[in-house]
PDB file of C-alpha atoms in Angstrom:
ATOM      1  CA  MET A   1       0.000   0.000   0.000  1.00  0.00           C
ATOM      2  CA  PHE A   2       2.762   2.431   0.961  1.00  0.00           C
ATOM      3  CA  VAL A   3       4.643   1.760  -2.292  1.00  0.00           C
ATOM      4  CA  SER A   4       1.491   2.337  -4.335  1.00  0.00           C
ATOM      5  CA  SER A   5       0.962   5.541  -2.410  1.00  0.00           C
ATOM      6  CA  LEU A   6       4.477   6.683  -3.219  1.00  0.00           C
ATOM      7  CA  VAL A   7       3.894   5.952  -6.883  1.00  0.00           C
ATOM      8  CA  LEU A   8       0.813   8.127  -6.621  1.00  0.00           C
ATOM      9  CA  VAL A   9       3.029  10.920  -5.294  1.00  0.00           C
ATOM     10  CA  PHE A  10       5.157  10.863  -8.396  1.00  0.00           C
ATOM     11  CA  SER A  11       2.052  10.482 -10.518  1.00  0.00           C
ATOM     12  CA  CYS A  12       0.820  13.657  -8.912  1.00  0.00           C
ATOM     13  CA  ALA A  13       4.014  15.362  -9.935  1.00  0.00           C
ATOM     14  CA  LEU A  14       2.805  15.164 -13.518  1.00  0.00           C
ATOM     15  CA  THR A  15      -0.896  15.787 -13.027  1.00  0.00           C
ATOM     16  CA  PHE A  16      -2.918  18.331 -14.958  1.00  0.00           C
ATOM     17  CA  LEU A  17      -4.089  21.245 -12.867  1.00  0.00           C
ATOM     18  CA  ASN A  18      -7.580  22.385 -13.792  1.00  0.00           C
ATOM     19  CA  ALA A  19      -8.521  25.964 -13.030  1.00  0.00           C
ATOM     20  CA  GLY A  20     -10.091  26.100  -9.600  1.00  0.00           C
ATOM     21  CA  ASP A  21      -8.887  22.631  -8.561  1.00  0.00           C
ATOM     22  CA  VAL A  22      -6.692  22.283  -5.529  1.00  0.00           C
ATOM     23  CA  TYR A  23      -3.999  19.856  -6.506  1.00  0.00           C
ATOM     24  CA  PRO A  24      -2.467  17.881  -5.128  1.00  0.00           C
ATOM     25  CA  PRO A  25      -5.339  17.482  -2.678  1.00  0.00           C
ATOM     26  CA  PRO A  26      -4.431  18.531   0.873  1.00  0.00           C
ATOM     27  CA  GLU A  27      -5.104  15.029   2.209  1.00  0.00           C
ATOM     28  CA  LEU A  28      -2.668  13.568  -0.327  1.00  0.00           C
ATOM     29  CA  MET A  29      -0.030  16.094   0.691  1.00  0.00           C
ATOM     30  CA  GLU A  30      -0.578  15.334   4.362  1.00  0.00           C
ATOM     31  CA  GLU A  31      -0.682  11.550   4.080  1.00  0.00           C
ATOM     32  CA  ILE A  32       1.783  10.767   1.305  1.00  0.00           C
ATOM     33  CA  VAL A  33       3.797  13.619  -0.182  1.00  0.00           C
ATOM     34  CA  ASN A  34       4.818  15.259   3.072  1.00  0.00           C
ATOM     35  CA  PRO A  35       6.153  12.039   4.673  1.00  0.00           C
ATOM     36  CA  LEU A  36       8.234  11.243   1.575  1.00  0.00           C
ATOM     37  CA  HIS A  37       9.490  14.823   1.419  1.00  0.00           C
ATOM     38  CA  GLU A  38      10.223  14.793   5.159  1.00  0.00           C
ATOM     39  CA  MET A  39      12.092  11.495   4.925  1.00  0.00           C
ATOM     40  CA  CYS A  40      14.379  12.698   2.151  1.00  0.00           C
ATOM     41  CA  THR A  41      14.916  16.241   3.440  1.00  0.00           C
ATOM     42  CA  THR A  42      15.797  14.884   6.890  1.00  0.00           C
ATOM     43  CA  ARG A  43      18.084  12.212   5.488  1.00  0.00           C
ATOM     44  CA  LEU A  44      19.919  14.795   3.369  1.00  0.00           C
ATOM     45  CA  SER A  45      19.693  17.773   5.761  1.00  0.00           C
ATOM     46  CA  LYS A  46      17.721  19.860   3.266  1.00  0.00           C
ATOM     47  CA  SER A  47      15.169  22.462   4.242  1.00  0.00           C
ATOM     48  CA  ASP A  48      11.686  22.895   2.836  1.00  0.00           C
ATOM     49  CA  ALA A  49      12.920  26.202   1.417  1.00  0.00           C
ATOM     50  CA  ASP A  50      15.785  24.436  -0.386  1.00  0.00           C
ATOM     51  CA  VAL A  51      13.318  22.172  -2.169  1.00  0.00           C
ATOM     52  CA  ALA A  52      10.701  24.873  -2.792  1.00  0.00           C
ATOM     53  CA  SER A  53      13.229  27.244  -4.346  1.00  0.00           C
ATOM     54  CA  TYR A  54      15.002  24.603  -6.427  1.00  0.00           C
ATOM     55  CA  ASN A  55      15.175  25.112 -10.183  1.00  0.00           C
ATOM     56  CA  ILE A  56      15.655  21.949 -12.278  1.00  0.00           C
ATOM     57  CA  GLU A  57      18.303  23.743 -14.360  1.00  0.00           C
ATOM     58  CA  THR A  58      20.456  24.139 -11.247  1.00  0.00           C
ATOM     59  CA  ASN A  59      22.108  20.767 -10.937  1.00  0.00           C
ATOM     60  CA  THR A  60      23.563  20.918  -7.445  1.00  0.00           C
ATOM     61  CA  PRO A  61      24.874  17.611  -6.058  1.00  0.00           C
ATOM     62  CA  ASP A  62      22.718  17.766  -2.925  1.00  0.00           C
ATOM     63  CA  MET A  63      19.469  18.217  -4.852  1.00  0.00           C
ATOM     64  CA  LYS A  64      20.444  15.475  -7.281  1.00  0.00           C
ATOM     65  CA  CYS A  65      20.757  13.183  -4.265  1.00  0.00           C
ATOM     66  CA  TYR A  66      17.390  14.411  -2.979  1.00  0.00           C
ATOM     67  CA  MET A  67      15.906  13.223  -6.292  1.00  0.00           C
ATOM     68  CA  LYS A  68      17.700   9.898  -5.863  1.00  0.00           C
ATOM     69  CA  CYS A  69      16.166   9.534  -2.397  1.00  0.00           C
ATOM     70  CA  LEU A  70      12.674  10.259  -3.737  1.00  0.00           C
ATOM     71  CA  MET A  71      13.091   7.798  -6.585  1.00  0.00           C
ATOM     72  CA  LEU A  72      14.451   5.005  -4.393  1.00  0.00           C
ATOM     73  CA  GLU A  73      11.802   5.460  -1.703  1.00  0.00           C
ATOM     74  CA  SER A  74       9.005   5.526  -4.287  1.00  0.00           C
ATOM     75  CA  LYS A  75      10.426   2.411  -5.995  1.00  0.00           C
ATOM     76  CA  TRP A  76      10.773   4.314  -9.271  1.00  0.00           C
ATOM     77  CA  MET A  77      14.475   3.438  -9.187  1.00  0.00           C
ATOM     78  CA  LYS A  78      16.007   0.191  -7.974  1.00  0.00           C
ATOM     79  CA  GLU A  79      19.035   0.098  -5.666  1.00  0.00           C
ATOM     80  CA  SER A  80      21.079  -0.811  -8.765  1.00  0.00           C
ATOM     81  CA  GLY A  81      20.055   2.496 -10.327  1.00  0.00           C
ATOM     82  CA  GLN A  82      17.796   0.921 -12.926  1.00  0.00           C
ATOM     83  CA  ILE A  83      14.677   3.007 -13.535  1.00  0.00           C
ATOM     84  CA  ASP A  84      11.751   0.619 -13.036  1.00  0.00           C
ATOM     85  CA  TYR A  85       9.566   1.696 -15.937  1.00  0.00           C
ATOM     86  CA  ASP A  86       7.300  -1.343 -15.615  1.00  0.00           C
ATOM     87  CA  PHE A  87       6.624  -0.500 -11.972  1.00  0.00           C
ATOM     88  CA  ILE A  88       5.969   3.164 -12.760  1.00  0.00           C
ATOM     89  CA  ILE A  89       3.575   2.342 -15.583  1.00  0.00           C
ATOM     90  CA  SER A  90       1.724  -0.454 -13.798  1.00  0.00           C
ATOM     91  CA  ASN A  91       1.305   1.566 -10.598  1.00  0.00           C
ATOM     92  CA  ALA A  92       0.389   4.937 -12.089  1.00  0.00           C
ATOM     93  CA  HIS A  93      -2.834   6.239 -10.611  1.00  0.00           C
ATOM     94  CA  PRO A  94      -5.685   5.900 -13.153  1.00  0.00           C
ATOM     95  CA  SER A  95      -6.547   9.598 -12.973  1.00  0.00           C
ATOM     96  CA  VAL A  96      -3.075  10.576 -14.197  1.00  0.00           C
ATOM     97  CA  LYS A  97      -2.006   7.477 -16.085  1.00  0.00           C
ATOM     98  CA  ASP A  98      -2.230   9.099 -19.529  1.00  0.00           C
ATOM     99  CA  ILE A  99      -0.051  12.000 -18.407  1.00  0.00           C
ATOM    100  CA  ILE A 100       2.473   9.666 -16.782  1.00  0.00           C
ATOM    101  CA  LEU A 101       2.623   7.377 -19.821  1.00  0.00           C
ATOM    102  CA  ALA A 102       3.207  10.307 -22.176  1.00  0.00           C
ATOM    103  CA  ALA A 103       6.087  11.651 -20.080  1.00  0.00           C
ATOM    104  CA  ILE A 104       7.601   8.223 -19.397  1.00  0.00           C
ATOM    105  CA  ASP A 105       7.418   7.375 -23.101  1.00  0.00           C
ATOM    106  CA  LYS A 106       9.725  10.332 -23.784  1.00  0.00           C
ATOM    107  CA  CYS A 107      12.140   9.271 -21.027  1.00  0.00           C
ATOM    108  CA  MET A 108      12.521   5.538 -21.624  1.00  0.00           C
ATOM    109  CA  HIS A 109      16.080   5.900 -22.865  1.00  0.00           C
ATOM    110  CA  VAL A 110      17.708   8.087 -20.243  1.00  0.00           C
ATOM    111  CA  GLU A 111      21.345   7.071 -20.337  1.00  0.00           C
ATOM    112  CA  TYR A 112      22.459   5.137 -17.268  1.00  0.00           C
ATOM    113  CA  ASN A 113      24.974   6.851 -15.012  1.00  0.00           C
ATOM    114  CA  ASP A 114      26.926   5.025 -12.279  1.00  0.00           C
ATOM    115  CA  ASP A 115      26.409   8.068 -10.058  1.00  0.00           C
ATOM    116  CA  LEU A 116      22.834   7.356  -8.943  1.00  0.00           C
ATOM    117  CA  CYS A 117      22.289  10.964  -7.874  1.00  0.00           C
ATOM    118  CA  GLU A 118      23.227  12.090 -11.384  1.00  0.00           C
ATOM    119  CA  HIS A 119      21.094   9.334 -12.890  1.00  0.00           C
ATOM    120  CA  ALA A 120      18.031  10.387 -10.864  1.00  0.00           C
ATOM    121  CA  TYR A 121      18.637  14.005 -11.846  1.00  0.00           C
ATOM    122  CA  ASN A 122      18.909  13.137 -15.554  1.00  0.00           C
ATOM    123  CA  PHE A 123      15.621  11.252 -15.368  1.00  0.00           C
ATOM    124  CA  ASN A 124      13.916  14.178 -13.614  1.00  0.00           C
ATOM    125  CA  VAL A 125      15.289  16.608 -16.203  1.00  0.00           C
ATOM    126  CA  CYS A 126      13.809  14.387 -18.895  1.00  0.00           C
ATOM    127  CA  LEU A 127      10.424  14.304 -17.131  1.00  0.00           C
ATOM    128  CA  HIS A 128      10.545  18.078 -16.720  1.00  0.00           C
ATOM    129  CA  ASN A 129      11.411  18.585 -20.382  1.00  0.00           C
ATOM    130  CA  ALA A 130       8.734  16.099 -21.442  1.00  0.00           C
ATOM    131  CA  ASP A 131       6.017  17.980 -19.536  1.00  0.00           C
ATOM    132  CA  SER A 132       7.174  21.065 -17.655  1.00  0.00           C
ATOM    133  CA  VAL A 133       3.581  22.165 -17.047  1.00  0.00           C
ATOM    134  CA  HIS A 134       2.770  19.151 -14.875  1.00  0.00           C
ATOM    135  CA  TYR A 135       6.159  18.418 -13.301  1.00  0.00           C
ATOM    136  CA  PHE A 136       6.984  19.401  -9.750  1.00  0.00           C
ATOM    137  CA  LEU A 137       9.532  18.242  -7.229  1.00  0.00           C
ATOM    138  CA  PRO A 138       7.787  17.022  -4.058  1.00  0.00           C
TER     139      PRO A 138
END
């Protein structure tokens, strides 16, 4: 259940925001996004402000490792560094599955990097470039 919830978090990162909708829903933020964010910010000694002010074009080592933490904890990336596309696709929340599939389709061939922080960053850059309107870093 927790893993599926974490997949939903990343699914939310690419969700379409309709005018007037509050998204992600506050209950999702409270129950799922915030714990994942808290886990990775605590582990890496990052502040909420560090994450909130981060720009994807600024490739600082600490934020790359924050992305690695998010991807490992959500099971989007295996400990080996392999992006688990099958897991992402099969666990995408139905309400955002089309958006996720479109972005993932553009990022299926992100070149592997032995530095898993760099690898996670490269994947996130690809997702951002694939759909910058719906991407956000939790």
